[in-house]
Short mmCIF file of C-alpha atoms in Angstrom, two decimals:
data_model
loop_
_atom_site.label_atom_id
_atom_site.label_comp_id
_atom_site.label_asym_id
_atom_site.label_seq_id
_atom_site.Cartn_x
_atom_site.Cartn_y
_atom_site.Cartn_z
CA THR A 128 -11.49 -9.39 12.33
CA ILE A 129 -9.24 -10.40 15.21
CA SER A 130 -6.37 -8.51 13.59
CA LEU A 131 -8.27 -5.22 13.77
CA LEU A 132 -9.14 -5.79 17.41
CA ILE A 133 -5.47 -6.46 18.19
CA PHE A 134 -4.44 -3.26 16.41
CA TYR A 135 -7.07 -1.30 18.31
CA LYS A 136 -6.35 -2.74 21.76
CA PHE A 137 -2.59 -3.28 21.52
CA PRO A 138 -1.23 -1.04 18.73
CA LEU A 139 2.11 -0.33 20.41
CA GLN A 140 2.81 -3.99 21.11
CA ALA A 141 1.71 -4.95 17.59
CA ILE A 142 4.12 -2.50 15.93
CA ILE A 143 7.08 -3.42 18.14
CA GLY A 144 6.41 -7.16 17.84
CA ALA A 145 5.94 -7.13 14.07
CA ASN A 146 9.05 -5.05 13.42
CA VAL A 147 11.18 -7.20 15.72
CA ILE A 148 9.90 -10.33 13.92
CA SER A 149 10.81 -8.71 10.59
CA ILE A 150 14.37 -8.09 11.80
CA LEU A 151 14.66 -11.66 13.10
CA LEU A 152 13.47 -13.03 9.77
CA MET A 153 16.14 -10.98 7.99
CA ALA A 154 18.77 -12.38 10.36
CA ILE A 155 17.55 -15.95 9.79
CA SER A 156 17.56 -15.36 6.03
CA SER A 157 21.15 -14.15 6.31
CA ILE A 158 22.21 -17.28 8.19
CA VAL A 159 20.50 -19.53 5.64
CA SER A 160 22.24 -17.68 2.81
CA PHE A 161 25.65 -18.14 4.42
CA VAL A 162 24.96 -21.84 5.03
CA MET A 163 23.95 -22.32 1.39
CA GLY A 164 27.12 -20.58 0.20
CA SER A 165 25.50 -17.37 -1.02
CA VAL A 166 27.84 -14.96 0.74
CA PHE A 167 26.70 -11.82 -1.08
CA ALA A 168 23.01 -12.38 -0.23
CA GLY A 169 23.98 -13.22 3.33
CA VAL A 170 25.95 -10.01 3.77
CA ILE A 171 23.18 -7.86 2.28
CA THR A 172 20.41 -9.36 4.44
CA LEU A 173 22.62 -9.16 7.53
CA LEU A 174 23.35 -5.48 6.90
CA LEU A 175 19.63 -4.84 6.39
CA ALA A 176 18.81 -6.59 9.66
CA ILE A 177 21.42 -4.59 11.56
CA ALA A 178 20.36 -1.29 9.95
CA ASN A 179 16.69 -1.91 10.75
CA ALA A 180 17.49 -2.90 14.33
CA VAL A 181 19.62 0.21 14.88
CA ILE A 182 17.01 2.54 13.39
CA LEU A 183 14.20 0.94 15.41
CA TYR A 184 16.19 1.36 18.61
CA VAL A 185 17.49 4.87 17.99
CA TYR A 186 14.09 6.23 16.97
CA ARG A 187 12.00 4.13 19.36
CA SER A 188 10.52 7.34 20.82
CA ARG A 189 8.61 7.80 17.54
CA ILE A 190 6.86 4.44 17.79
CA PRO A 191 4.00 5.67 20.06
CA PHE A 192 3.08 8.29 17.43
CA SER A 193 2.72 5.64 14.72
CA ALA A 194 0.88 3.34 17.13
CA LEU A 195 -1.68 6.03 17.97
CA LEU A 196 -2.26 6.83 14.29
CA MET A 197 -2.77 3.15 13.52
CA LYS A 198 -5.12 2.73 16.49
CA THR A 199 -7.18 5.75 15.46
CA CYS A 200 -7.44 4.56 11.85
CA THR A 201 -8.36 1.06 13.01
CA GLY A 202 -11.23 2.60 14.95
CA ILE A 203 -12.34 4.44 11.81
CA ALA A 204 -12.26 1.21 9.78
CA ILE A 205 -14.26 -0.65 12.45
CA THR A 206 -16.86 2.12 12.68
CA TYR A 207 -17.24 2.75 8.94
CA LYS A 208 -17.37 -0.77 7.56
CA GLY A 209 -18.38 0.60 4.17
CA LEU A 210 -14.69 1.41 3.67
CA ILE A 211 -13.79 -2.26 3.89
CA LEU A 212 -16.78 -3.34 1.81
CA SER A 213 -15.95 -0.82 -0.92
CA ASN A 214 -12.45 -2.26 -1.21
CA TYR A 215 -13.74 -5.78 -1.75
CA LEU A 216 -16.33 -4.53 -4.24
CA MET A 217 -13.64 -2.68 -6.18
CA VAL A 218 -11.46 -5.80 -6.24
CA GLY A 219 -14.45 -7.83 -7.43
CA GLY A 220 -15.14 -5.30 -10.17
CA PHE A 221 -11.52 -5.37 -11.25
CA ALA A 222 -11.62 -9.18 -11.33
CA ILE A 223 -14.57 -8.97 -13.76
CA PHE A 224 -12.61 -6.46 -15.84
CA THR A 225 -9.64 -8.88 -15.88
CA ILE A 226 -11.84 -11.68 -17.20
CA MET A 227 -13.18 -9.42 -19.97
CA TRP A 228 -9.67 -8.17 -20.73
CA THR A 229 -8.36 -11.74 -20.98
CA SER A 230 -11.10 -12.72 -23.41
CA ALA A 231 -10.26 -9.68 -25.56
CA VAL A 232 -6.50 -10.24 -25.72
CA TYR A 233 -6.48 -14.04 -25.89
CA PRO A 234 -7.04 -14.42 -29.68
CA SER A 235 -4.07 -12.19 -30.48
CA VAL A 236 -1.84 -13.96 -27.94
CA TYR A 237 -2.91 -17.33 -29.33
CA ARG A 238 -2.02 -16.35 -32.89
CA LEU A 239 1.36 -15.01 -31.74
CA ASN A 240 2.15 -18.25 -29.91
CA GLU A 241 1.02 -20.38 -32.84
CA ASN A 242 3.41 -18.53 -35.15
CA ASN A 243 6.27 -18.24 -32.64
CA GLY A 244 5.77 -14.51 -32.30
CA SER A 245 5.84 -13.87 -36.05
CA ALA A 246 2.15 -13.15 -36.55
CA SER A 247 0.90 -9.96 -38.12
CA GLY A 248 2.00 -6.65 -36.67
CA ALA A 249 -1.62 -5.96 -35.80
CA ASP A 250 -1.67 -8.79 -33.25
CA GLY A 251 1.55 -7.57 -31.65
CA GLY A 252 0.16 -4.05 -31.48
CA ILE A 253 -3.10 -5.26 -29.95
CA VAL A 254 -1.26 -7.19 -27.24
CA LEU A 255 0.93 -4.20 -26.38
CA TYR A 256 -2.06 -1.86 -26.30
CA CYS A 257 -4.05 -4.25 -24.10
CA MET A 258 -1.15 -4.69 -21.70
CA PHE A 259 -0.78 -0.93 -21.35
CA CYS A 260 -4.52 -0.53 -20.73
CA TYR A 261 -4.43 -3.27 -18.10
CA PHE A 262 -1.55 -1.66 -16.21
CA TRP A 263 -3.33 1.69 -16.28
CA ALA A 264 -6.70 0.26 -15.23
CA ALA A 265 -5.10 -1.60 -12.31
CA GLN A 266 -3.46 1.57 -11.07
CA VAL A 267 -6.66 3.58 -11.41
CA ALA A 268 -8.69 0.95 -9.54
CA PHE A 269 -6.37 0.68 -6.56
CA ASN A 270 -5.71 4.41 -6.38
CA THR A 271 -9.45 5.02 -6.36
CA MET A 272 -9.66 2.78 -3.28
CA HIS A 273 -6.81 4.77 -1.73
CA VAL A 274 -8.46 8.14 -2.39
CA THR A 275 -11.80 6.87 -1.05
CA ALA A 276 -10.28 5.68 2.24
CA SER A 277 -8.20 8.85 2.55
CA GLY A 278 -11.27 11.00 1.96
CA VAL A 279 -13.25 9.33 4.74
CA THR A 280 -10.34 9.70 7.16
CA ALA A 281 -9.90 13.36 6.25
CA THR A 282 -13.62 14.01 6.78
CA TRP A 283 -13.42 12.33 10.19
CA TYR A 284 -10.40 14.48 11.07
CA PHE A 285 -11.86 17.83 10.09
CA VAL A 286 -15.31 17.34 11.64
CA GLY A 287 -13.80 16.25 14.95
CA GLY A 288 -14.72 12.58 15.16
CA ASP A 289 -17.68 10.22 14.90
CA ALA A 290 -20.24 12.53 16.52
CA HIS A 291 -20.23 14.98 13.62
CA MET A 292 -19.68 12.65 10.68
CA PRO A 293 -22.13 12.99 7.76
CA ARG A 294 -24.27 10.06 6.69
CA ASN A 295 -22.67 7.52 4.36
CA PRO A 296 -19.20 9.13 4.29
CA THR A 297 -17.76 6.25 2.23
CA ILE A 298 -20.28 6.77 -0.57
CA ALA A 299 -19.62 10.51 -0.57
CA SER A 300 -15.85 9.98 -0.68
CA PHE A 301 -16.17 7.42 -3.46
CA LYS A 302 -18.32 9.82 -5.50
CA ARG A 303 -15.63 12.50 -5.22
CA ALA A 304 -12.97 9.96 -6.22
CA VAL A 305 -14.77 8.90 -9.42
CA THR A 306 -15.97 12.39 -10.41
CA THR A 307 -14.08 15.56 -9.45
CA SER A 308 -10.87 13.74 -8.50
CA PHE A 309 -10.94 11.09 -11.22
CA GLY A 310 -8.82 13.05 -13.68
CA SER A 311 -6.07 13.47 -11.08
CA ILE A 312 -6.23 9.76 -10.25
CA CYS A 313 -5.98 8.79 -13.91
CA PHE A 314 -3.08 11.16 -14.57
CA GLY A 315 -1.05 10.00 -11.56
CA SER A 316 -1.82 6.38 -12.38
CA LEU A 317 -0.69 6.94 -15.96
CA LEU A 318 2.85 7.74 -14.82
CA VAL A 319 3.20 4.40 -13.02
CA ALA A 320 1.46 2.52 -15.84
CA ILE A 321 3.99 3.85 -18.36
CA LEU A 322 6.89 2.59 -16.22
CA GLN A 323 5.21 -0.81 -15.78
CA PHE A 324 4.62 -1.03 -19.52
CA LEU A 325 8.26 -0.20 -20.25
CA ARG A 326 9.34 -2.96 -17.86
CA TYR A 327 7.02 -5.38 -19.66
CA VAL A 328 8.49 -4.44 -23.04
CA VAL A 329 12.07 -4.81 -21.81
CA ARG A 330 11.30 -8.21 -20.23
CA SER A 331 9.64 -9.45 -23.39
CA GLN A 332 12.67 -8.43 -25.51
CA ARG A 333 15.35 -9.95 -23.26
CA ASP A 334 17.89 -12.23 -24.91
CA ASN A 335 21.09 -13.97 -23.83
CA GLU A 336 23.38 -11.52 -25.62
CA ASN A 337 22.06 -8.40 -23.87
CA ASP A 338 20.85 -10.02 -20.65
CA PHE A 339 23.12 -7.95 -18.40
CA ILE A 340 22.04 -4.63 -19.93
CA SER A 341 18.38 -5.68 -19.77
CA CYS A 342 18.81 -6.58 -16.10
CA ILE A 343 20.22 -3.13 -15.31
CA VAL A 344 17.44 -1.37 -17.23
CA LEU A 345 14.78 -3.46 -15.47
CA CYS A 346 16.32 -2.67 -12.10
CA LEU A 347 16.37 1.07 -12.83
CA LEU A 348 12.79 1.04 -14.09
CA ARG A 349 11.63 -0.90 -11.03
CA CYS A 350 13.34 1.54 -8.67
CA LEU A 351 11.84 4.51 -10.49
CA GLU A 352 8.41 2.85 -10.44
CA SER A 353 8.64 2.28 -6.69
CA LEU A 354 9.59 5.93 -6.12
CA VAL A 355 6.68 7.20 -8.21
CA GLU A 356 4.26 4.83 -6.46
CA TYR A 357 5.46 6.01 -3.06
CA PHE A 358 5.17 9.64 -4.15
CA ASN A 359 1.67 9.02 -5.51
CA HIS A 360 0.64 7.45 -2.21
CA PHE A 361 1.00 10.87 -0.56
CA ALA A 362 -0.03 12.96 -3.57
CA PHE A 363 -3.38 11.18 -3.78
CA VAL A 364 -3.99 11.93 -0.12
CA TYR A 365 -3.82 15.64 -0.99
CA VAL A 366 -6.21 14.96 -3.86
CA ALA A 367 -8.61 13.30 -1.42
CA ILE A 368 -8.34 15.96 1.29
CA TYR A 369 -8.37 19.19 -0.69
CA GLY A 370 -9.56 18.15 -4.14
CA TYR A 371 -6.34 19.35 -5.75
CA ASP A 372 -5.39 18.54 -9.31
CA TYR A 373 -2.46 16.14 -9.57
CA VAL A 374 0.19 18.80 -10.30
CA THR A 375 -0.80 20.88 -7.28
CA ALA A 376 -0.94 17.74 -5.13
CA ALA A 377 2.57 16.85 -6.33
CA LYS A 378 3.86 20.27 -5.30
CA LYS A 379 2.30 19.89 -1.86
CA THR A 380 3.88 16.45 -1.54
CA PHE A 381 7.32 17.89 -2.35
CA ALA A 382 6.74 20.55 0.31
CA LEU A 383 5.75 17.87 2.83
CA ALA A 384 8.89 15.92 1.98
CA GLY A 385 10.97 19.01 2.63
CA ASN A 386 9.42 19.51 6.06
CA CYS A 387 9.08 15.99 7.45
CA ALA A 388 10.32 13.38 4.97
CA PHE A 389 11.96 11.20 7.61
CA ALA A 390 8.94 11.23 9.93
CA ALA A 391 6.64 10.26 7.07
CA THR A 392 8.95 7.50 5.83
CA PHE A 393 9.56 6.08 9.31
CA ASN A 394 5.84 6.09 10.08
CA GLU A 395 5.06 4.33 6.78
CA SER A 396 7.79 1.77 7.40
CA LEU A 397 6.56 0.90 10.90
CA VAL A 398 2.91 0.59 9.88
CA ASN A 399 3.51 -1.25 6.59
CA THR A 400 5.83 -3.77 8.24
CA THR A 401 3.21 -4.39 10.92
CA LEU A 402 0.49 -4.93 8.33
CA ALA A 403 2.67 -7.25 6.22
CA VAL A 404 3.85 -9.41 9.12
CA THR A 405 0.32 -9.65 10.52
CA SER A 406 -1.06 -10.70 7.12
CA ILE A 407 1.49 -13.49 6.78
CA ALA A 408 1.09 -14.61 10.40
CA ALA A 409 -2.70 -14.78 10.11
CA SER A 410 -2.40 -16.72 6.85
CA LEU A 411 0.03 -19.21 8.39
CA ILE A 412 -2.34 -19.73 11.31
CA GLY A 413 -5.17 -20.41 8.87
CA PHE A 414 -2.98 -22.89 7.00
CA LEU A 415 -1.95 -24.75 10.16
CA VAL A 416 -5.51 -24.91 11.50
CA PHE A 417 -7.01 -26.35 8.31
CA TRP A 418 -4.01 -28.58 7.67
CA GLY A 419 -4.40 -30.08 11.14
CA THR A 420 -8.18 -30.43 10.99
CA VAL A 421 -8.72 -31.31 7.30
CA ASN A 422 -5.71 -31.76 5.00
CA MET A 423 -2.80 -29.86 3.46
CA ALA A 424 -4.67 -28.95 0.25
CA VAL A 425 -7.42 -27.22 2.20
CA GLY A 426 -4.75 -25.59 4.36
CA ILE A 427 -3.07 -24.09 1.29
CA VAL A 428 -6.40 -22.74 0.06
CA ALA A 429 -7.07 -21.30 3.52
CA PHE A 430 -3.64 -19.64 3.47
CA PHE A 431 -4.29 -17.77 0.22
CA ILE A 432 -7.87 -16.82 1.12
CA THR A 433 -6.74 -15.46 4.50
CA LEU A 434 -3.89 -13.60 2.84
CA PHE A 435 -6.21 -12.04 0.27
CA VAL A 436 -8.71 -10.96 2.94
CA HIS A 437 -6.02 -9.35 5.08
CA VAL A 438 -4.23 -7.62 2.20
CA GLN A 439 -7.44 -5.93 1.07
CA LEU A 440 -8.48 -5.15 4.64
CA PHE A 441 -5.13 -3.58 5.46
CA ARG A 442 -5.19 -1.41 2.34
CA VAL A 443 -7.76 0.66 4.22
CA LEU A 444 -5.49 1.02 7.25
CA ASP A 445 -2.51 1.91 5.09
CA SER A 446 -4.42 4.65 3.27
CA SER A 447 -6.08 5.96 6.42
CA THR A 448 -2.84 6.12 8.39
CA THR A 449 -1.14 8.12 5.64
CA ALA A 450 -4.14 10.45 5.37
CA LEU A 451 -4.21 11.03 9.13
CA PHE A 452 -0.47 11.77 9.11
CA VAL A 453 -0.87 14.32 6.30
CA CYS A 454 -3.89 15.95 7.98
CA PHE A 455 -1.98 16.40 11.23
CA ALA A 456 1.14 17.62 9.42
CA GLU A 457 -0.85 20.21 7.43
CA GLU A 458 -3.61 21.22 9.84
CA PRO A 459 -2.66 20.48 13.48
CA ASN A 460 -4.48 23.56 14.78
CA THR A 461 -7.73 22.39 13.24
CA LEU A 462 -7.59 19.19 15.28
CA ALA A 463 -6.81 21.23 18.40
CA ILE A 464 -10.12 23.07 17.86
CA VAL A 465 -12.43 20.22 16.85
CA ASN A 466 -10.93 17.35 18.89
CA ARG A 467 -8.64 18.66 21.62
CA GLU A 468 -8.38 15.30 23.39
CA LEU A 469 -6.98 13.54 20.30
CA TYR A 470 -4.69 16.48 19.56
CA ASP A 471 -3.16 16.27 23.04
CA ARG A 472 -2.70 12.52 22.73
CA ILE A 473 -1.04 12.76 19.30
CA TYR A 474 1.22 15.55 20.53
CA ALA A 475 2.19 13.51 23.62
CA ALA A 476 2.76 10.37 21.53
CA GLY A 477 4.93 12.39 19.16
CA ASN A 478 7.13 13.20 22.13
CA GLY A 479 7.51 9.51 22.96
CA ASN A 480 4.82 9.21 25.63
CA ALA A 481 3.60 5.60 25.30
CA SER A 482 0.76 6.13 27.78
CA ALA A 483 -0.92 8.47 25.26
CA VAL A 484 -1.61 5.48 23.03
#
């Protein structure tokens, strides 16, 4: 797509532009909140905008490093299109699973609604069990995509580039993800699924009398879920690279956090913001084009289709960028041996040299 070409040709400009736009949107949101009388929301968004602007400026020397990682991973995605195709196939497979899941749980939900939630305990138990299974299956599906993309990127890193890549690296990485690494994926996914299920239970039991307590519990669960998801994002990269079990991968992730937590977080923030802003911008362009040439209804459909395409496409870049960061953090000397030119460029970019990008 055009977005990938932009990332490959102008990665530095894309990251700076997207992050500046994100800060401006926060500032605009703050102004709107103040105008509408929501002072608290206005203050929070204004502080976020200022904090992001200060961090982006103070650590601007780190931007070339993230830009080079994103450019390299974009090249991998363009070369190995099976990565992108596998993501869409996995999403399609999960959509089929969702249809089957809906048909299985619908009778119990229908009976509960007909009796105002007072149907037999069996129906309530079935709904809870099905919800838990759905949360777990969703996590497993998307983490399998993540491990597959990370595995291809790691293979590319350790063999020294395209010239020495094995045939069908995506298929090989996917096989490892659903065989030797599948237990680790399921276990790590289970942790997030449990937190999601607990949030579902708390939401379903909310009432006016205990609404404040429920709100606090939901907030705490959501924060904990986000932390575990972020931790898993790196842990599964270790699973993909070295074939570790989940516990060993978790230990390695803690060690990585101790050595370069800020660098990893800043890199993730820059890249993820760029991917998010680009997805929304591309979707808005699609909406405006079809609204102007056809009608608003078609424009809305175009917006959501474009958004879906970009979100799934950028999952590959997100996973690959994290994998490349972990590979370089763990095995920089290996890259110096197998691909000296890229090693020198990454090292120079890490020191703030924009020309290395």
